[in-house]
Amino acid sequence: LAKTTQPISMDSYEGQEVNITCSHNNIATNDYITWYQQFPSQGPRFIIQGYKTKVTNEVASLFIPADRKSSTLSLPRVSLSDTAVYYCLVGAAGGYQKVTFGTGTKLQVIP
Amino acid sequence: EAGVTQSPTHLIKTRGQQVTLRCSPISGHTSVYWYQQALGLGLQFLLWYDEGEERNRGNFPPRFSGRQFPNYSSELNVNALELEDSALYLCASSLQVRTAGELFFGEGSRLTVL
């Protein structure tokens, strides 16, 4: 399973766009990149998943460069309710052999 | 559609006791994962079950064990509880054949060991 590296924490003001980058230098050819959001005392929630280039859904965008050694989660116009821990995962389709979450990035949105 | 459900939501035990946590996956999901999350820390992978079999386990002692039933629900058992076992225990389910990463988590069982 590819190891991921994310910033430990980030602060942002309400209404700003937030970009959280994840490094995964050892990503394998069949690995997907997935991001989760976790609020205190709750289970993580799936945000977005991608394989290459750009993926967008109703809550976020995921940018993946051609070499796939990193990815960036983009949250448009954050609000206070986006304050959470964001995890980046890398794993293969068909299920994980051993899904492991890193320490994640704690995003604090400031009024 | 019901999500992943876990029980109990909270429990308090004393050192040396044993605990059983339960998880019901989303209907149709065959894989169940268990994680431990100590306060303020990341998720540590415990166990992965699929189709009734233990497929992988994390770096936890043998007193952490579990099983998956024919209806794909699962139990996590922890024997000889220690203070450091106090944590939020999260269960997640997925469709094994789907693309990686679509794990659906329950709300967790908060275990306090005194």
PDB file of C-alpha atoms in Angstrom, chain B residues 46-101:
ATOM      1  CA  LEU B  46      -7.331  -3.651  12.981  1.00  0.00           C
ATOM      2  CA  LEU B  47      -9.029  -6.308  10.864  1.00  0.00           C
ATOM      3  CA  TRP B  48     -10.541  -6.921   7.460  1.00  0.00           C
ATOM      4  CA  TYR B  49     -13.200  -9.574   6.819  1.00  0.00           C
ATOM      5  CA  ASP B  50     -14.669 -10.579   3.513  1.00  0.00           C
ATOM      6  CA  GLU B  51     -17.065 -13.387   2.706  1.00  0.00           C
ATOM      7  CA  GLY B  52     -16.748 -14.703   6.241  1.00  0.00           C
ATOM      8  CA  GLU B  53     -12.966 -14.945   6.197  1.00  0.00           C
ATOM      9  CA  GLU B  54     -10.323 -12.859   7.924  1.00  0.00           C
ATOM     10  CA  ARG B  55      -8.340 -11.387   5.027  1.00  0.00           C
ATOM     11  CA  ASN B  56      -5.828  -9.257   6.868  1.00  0.00           C
ATOM     12  CA  ARG B  57      -5.032  -7.823  10.273  1.00  0.00           C
ATOM     13  CA  GLY B  58      -3.072  -4.877  11.533  1.00  0.00           C
ATOM     14  CA  ASN B  59      -0.305  -4.772  14.108  1.00  0.00           C
ATOM     15  CA  PHE B  60      -2.423  -5.595  17.132  1.00  0.00           C
ATOM     16  CA  PRO B  61      -1.937  -8.355  19.715  1.00  0.00           C
ATOM     17  CA  PRO B  62      -3.939 -11.601  19.481  1.00  0.00           C
ATOM     18  CA  ARG B  63      -6.305 -10.465  22.229  1.00  0.00           C
ATOM     19  CA  PHE B  64      -7.953  -8.433  19.456  1.00  0.00           C
ATOM     20  CA  SER B  65     -10.011 -10.836  17.400  1.00  0.00           C
ATOM     21  CA  GLY B  66     -13.250 -10.992  15.509  1.00  0.00           C
ATOM     22  CA  ARG B  67     -15.406 -12.814  13.092  1.00  0.00           C
ATOM     23  CA  GLN B  68     -17.829 -12.274  10.275  1.00  0.00           C
ATOM     24  CA  PHE B  69     -21.148 -14.053  10.141  1.00  0.00           C
ATOM     25  CA  PRO B  70     -22.972 -15.491   7.098  1.00  0.00           C
ATOM     26  CA  ASN B  71     -25.110 -12.337   6.926  1.00  0.00           C
ATOM     27  CA  TYR B  72     -21.841 -10.320   6.740  1.00  0.00           C
ATOM     28  CA  SER B  73     -22.295  -8.680  10.120  1.00  0.00           C
ATOM     29  CA  SER B  74     -19.215  -8.740  12.284  1.00  0.00           C
ATOM     30  CA  GLU B  75     -18.003  -8.769  15.849  1.00  0.00           C
ATOM     31  CA  LEU B  76     -14.805  -7.413  17.318  1.00  0.00           C
ATOM     32  CA  ASN B  77     -13.664  -9.001  20.558  1.00  0.00           C
ATOM     33  CA  VAL B  78     -11.037  -7.570  22.842  1.00  0.00           C
ATOM     34  CA  ASN B  79      -9.848  -9.695  25.738  1.00  0.00           C
ATOM     35  CA  ALA B  80      -7.872  -8.699  28.817  1.00  0.00           C
ATOM     36  CA  LEU B  81      -8.603  -5.021  28.340  1.00  0.00           C
ATOM     37  CA  GLU B  82      -5.833  -2.546  29.011  1.00  0.00           C
ATOM     38  CA  LEU B  83      -6.095   1.175  29.686  1.00  0.00           C
ATOM     39  CA  GLU B  84      -4.634   1.991  26.274  1.00  0.00           C
ATOM     40  CA  ASP B  85      -7.486   0.145  24.586  1.00  0.00           C
ATOM     41  CA  SER B  86      -9.655   3.156  25.334  1.00  0.00           C
ATOM     42  CA  ALA B  87     -10.612   4.462  21.911  1.00  0.00           C
ATOM     43  CA  LEU B  88     -13.285   4.906  19.295  1.00  0.00           C
ATOM     44  CA  TYR B  89     -13.715   1.641  17.400  1.00  0.00           C
ATOM     45  CA  LEU B  90     -14.953   2.178  13.887  1.00  0.00           C
ATOM     46  CA  CYS B  91     -16.427  -0.339  11.521  1.00  0.00           C
ATOM     47  CA  ALA B  92     -16.634   0.203   7.782  1.00  0.00           C
ATOM     48  CA  SER B  93     -18.126  -1.814   4.972  1.00  0.00           C
ATOM     49  CA  SER B  94     -17.606  -1.928   1.247  1.00  0.00           C
ATOM     50  CA  LEU B  95     -18.519  -3.844  -1.851  1.00  0.00           C
ATOM     51  CA  GLN B  96     -15.421  -5.851  -2.554  1.00  0.00           C
ATOM     52  CA  VAL B  97     -15.874  -5.619  -6.270  1.00  0.00           C
ATOM     53  CA  ARG B  98     -16.213  -1.863  -6.362  1.00  0.00           C
ATOM     54  CA  THR B  99     -13.357   0.550  -6.946  1.00  0.00           C
ATOM     55  CA  ALA B 100     -11.048   1.076  -4.029  1.00  0.00           C
ATOM     56  CA  GLY B 101     -11.767   3.609  -1.351  1.00  0.00           C
TER      57      GLY B 101
END
